[in-house]
Amino acid sequence: MIFPYIGAHPTITTDPSERVKYRSIKGTKDILPGDVEAWQHLERTIQEVMQTYQYREIRTPAFESTALFSRSIGELTDIVSKEMYTFIDRSQESLTLRPEGTAAVLRSYIQNSLADTSPLTKLYYIGPMFRQERPQAGRLRQFHQYGAEVIGGQDPILDADIIHLALQVNRALGLHQFSLRVNSVGCERCRPAYRTILTTFLAERTAELSDESKARLELNPLRVLDSKDERDRKATAKAPLMKDHLCAECRTHFEQLQEILRHTGTPFEVDGRLVRGLDYYTKTAFEITSPLLGAQDALAGGGRYDLLIEQLGGKPTPAVGFAAGVERLLIALSKQNSLPGISPGPRLYIVALGDAARQWAFRKALELRNKGYAVEMDFLGRSIKAQMRDANRSQATRVLVVGDNELAQGSFQLKEMASGQETVVSESQIESHLG
Ligand code: HAM
């Protein structure tokens, strides 16, 4: 017997929730058939745009040593202090599921001496990231980012290249509603003095601030400006901004970036309050938001991090990059009804009745699949009627009917599902009808 399992129909329960013993972890999601096609479309589009901008893909491990992330992202950030999935493995080493891609890419860049191959390295990545945040629409604990980093140059034209890349992926996906905000967060020369000015300003208004901002006051005062809380907004309405306290080098860099963006016809807004949630930025910081998203409206964020590679043990090397949330892009695209449909059904469905016909159908299906045609058949020993229903459900373009008589005569009925037109064909003619 070639199909011993045929006839073993699974029992379908009427209330599946009663039978589920294990559920996915809060803040994680299955990507099911029907949804995965949109992911594949998005991944293909990203790969195409990256190719046109000449960024090459890099894939790094899902976990790294904890110190890599705490050192790069900053001990005092929300990510490192509250959100990392950190664990001690069986060798007593502290490991962390990557909360973002940049640190790992730089670790790999240094470890594999990528600088030796080219003075400018342009890399991109797509993959899962992990942060233990409070799950809500557009905020997950396992989410996906695609991102890009250009390592080795400090010219603001590279900041513009990275920004254009992020915008171009949105456009290539057919997304219409998004906007770009840029800022400069200064450098190690101008930021300390500004920080003192800002701290003095905030100290006089402590009572008016939200509890979260009060807690941030001493350790991370710049983030108070970024708060969405109305009390903080009001209290800091007249706060001094970093962009007005930049050193000459940072100011020139920021002005040149704006000039390039204007020259290349990119609408943007300068937002002096934009402060990113990661500590490694110097000079440029930017975010792309979309009104199609709810409270979590950041589609992408990034900026320049000229000191980070040296901090991680590499040679002093300037760099700039960004990352975007894949789930958020998909939410925005679905709000616009711009997601692609599900993948097409088989070109041919072989309806077979009887053991000999099933053996023939299986061999024929393999032969045609190996030539590149999508072919499906029945694997559950169903009646002809049920097989026809299944062919319909799977959106097959054509159906070939095979029984003992057809095999004996060597002629088969081929039905075009859209028109209902039926043709009698010999075995050797089947392929030429698949179009
Ligand atoms: P980030 O702003 O932390 O930057 O994350 C980038 C994007 O990832 C966000 O704009 C958002 O779309 C998405 N995202 C972040 N957290 C979540 C979450 N919990 N659920 C769903 N989506 C989320 C970075 O990660 C930097 N590494 C970007 C970068 C690259 N800067 C320079 N190079």
mmCIF file of C-alpha atoms and ligand atoms in Angstrom, residues 79 99-102 125 131 133 138-141 143-145 148-149 276-278 280-281 287-288 298-305 320-328, ligand 1:
data_model
loop_
_atom_site.group_PDB
_atom_site.id
_atom_site.type_symbol
_atom_site.label_atom_id
_atom_site.label_comp_id
_atom_site.label_asym_id
_atom_site.label_seq_id
_atom_site.Cartn_x
_atom_site.Cartn_y
_atom_site.Cartn_z
ATOM 1 C CA ILE A 79 15.944 49.228 26.883
ATOM 2 C CA PRO A 99 16.964 44.214 21.497
ATOM 3 C CA GLU A 100 18.243 45.968 18.340
ATOM 4 C CA GLY A 101 20.596 45.343 15.426
ATOM 5 C CA THR A 102 23.259 48.065 15.466
ATOM 6 C CA TYR A 125 19.679 43.367 8.076
ATOM 7 C CA ARG A 131 12.270 43.827 24.207
ATOM 8 C CA GLU A 133 7.821 46.148 26.769
ATOM 9 C CA GLY A 138 2.316 48.107 17.228
ATOM 10 C CA ARG A 139 4.390 47.169 20.281
ATOM 11 C CA LEU A 140 5.521 43.587 20.700
ATOM 12 C CA ARG A 141 8.075 41.684 22.741
ATOM 13 C CA PHE A 143 9.163 42.231 16.821
ATOM 14 C CA HIS A 144 11.039 42.547 13.547
ATOM 15 C CA GLN A 145 13.264 45.286 12.283
ATOM 16 C CA ALA A 148 20.908 49.665 7.552
ATOM 17 C CA GLU A 149 24.255 51.004 8.702
ATOM 18 C CA ARG A 276 16.234 58.916 20.698
ATOM 19 C CA GLY A 277 15.897 56.163 23.289
ATOM 20 C CA LEU A 278 19.426 54.880 22.734
ATOM 21 C CA TYR A 280 24.937 56.097 21.256
ATOM 22 C CA TYR A 281 23.867 58.949 18.976
ATOM 23 C CA GLU A 287 12.512 59.586 13.012
ATOM 24 C CA ILE A 288 9.904 58.699 10.414
ATOM 25 C CA ALA A 298 7.359 55.659 14.882
ATOM 26 C CA LEU A 299 7.909 53.670 11.713
ATOM 27 C CA ALA A 300 11.669 54.098 11.742
ATOM 28 C CA GLY A 301 14.406 55.834 13.674
ATOM 29 C CA GLY A 302 18.106 56.304 13.419
ATOM 30 C CA GLY A 303 21.047 58.612 13.452
ATOM 31 C CA ARG A 304 24.788 59.014 13.572
ATOM 32 C CA TYR A 305 26.977 57.267 16.143
ATOM 33 C CA VAL A 320 25.212 56.370 10.622
ATOM 34 C CA GLY A 321 22.186 54.088 10.348
ATOM 35 C CA PHE A 322 18.523 53.448 11.037
ATOM 36 C CA ALA A 323 16.039 50.680 11.738
ATOM 37 C CA ALA A 324 12.331 50.358 10.972
ATOM 38 C CA GLY A 325 9.641 48.216 12.572
ATOM 39 C CA VAL A 326 8.334 45.627 10.117
ATOM 40 C CA GLU A 327 5.056 45.016 12.004
ATOM 41 C CA ARG A 328 4.418 48.774 12.060
HETATM 42 P P1 HAM B 1 14.622 52.128 17.716
HETATM 43 O O1 HAM B 1 14.018 53.477 17.541
HETATM 44 O O2 HAM B 1 14.733 51.600 19.091
HETATM 45 O O3 HAM B 1 16.059 52.195 17.024
HETATM 46 O O4 HAM B 1 13.815 51.093 16.837
HETATM 47 C C1 HAM B 1 13.579 51.304 15.470
HETATM 48 C C2 HAM B 1 12.142 50.947 15.112
HETATM 49 O O5 HAM B 1 11.824 49.621 15.566
HETATM 50 C C3 HAM B 1 11.081 51.819 15.783
HETATM 51 O O6 HAM B 1 10.906 53.044 15.082
HETATM 52 C C4 HAM B 1 9.843 50.936 15.678
HETATM 53 O O7 HAM B 1 9.268 51.025 14.383
HETATM 54 C C5 HAM B 1 10.436 49.531 15.842
HETATM 55 N N1 HAM B 1 10.224 49.038 17.225
HETATM 56 C C6 HAM B 1 10.968 49.315 18.320
HETATM 57 N N2 HAM B 1 10.483 48.687 19.415
HETATM 58 C C7 HAM B 1 9.404 47.969 18.997
HETATM 59 C C8 HAM B 1 8.470 47.080 19.639
HETATM 60 N N3 HAM B 1 8.554 46.791 20.933
HETATM 61 N N4 HAM B 1 7.480 46.536 18.885
HETATM 62 C C9 HAM B 1 7.380 46.815 17.561
HETATM 63 N N5 HAM B 1 8.249 47.621 16.899
HETATM 64 C C10 HAM B 1 9.245 48.198 17.602
HETATM 65 C C11 HAM B 1 16.938 51.156 16.983
HETATM 66 O O8 HAM B 1 16.669 50.020 17.286
HETATM 67 C C12 HAM B 1 18.300 51.548 16.442
HETATM 68 N N6 HAM B 1 19.159 50.343 16.416
HETATM 69 C C13 HAM B 1 18.177 52.163 15.063
HETATM 70 C C14 HAM B 1 19.502 52.510 14.469
HETATM 71 C C15 HAM B 1 20.206 51.809 13.561
HETATM 72 N N7 HAM B 1 20.207 53.596 14.744
HETATM 73 C C16 HAM B 1 21.319 53.565 14.054
HETATM 74 N N8 HAM B 1 21.334 52.472 13.346
#
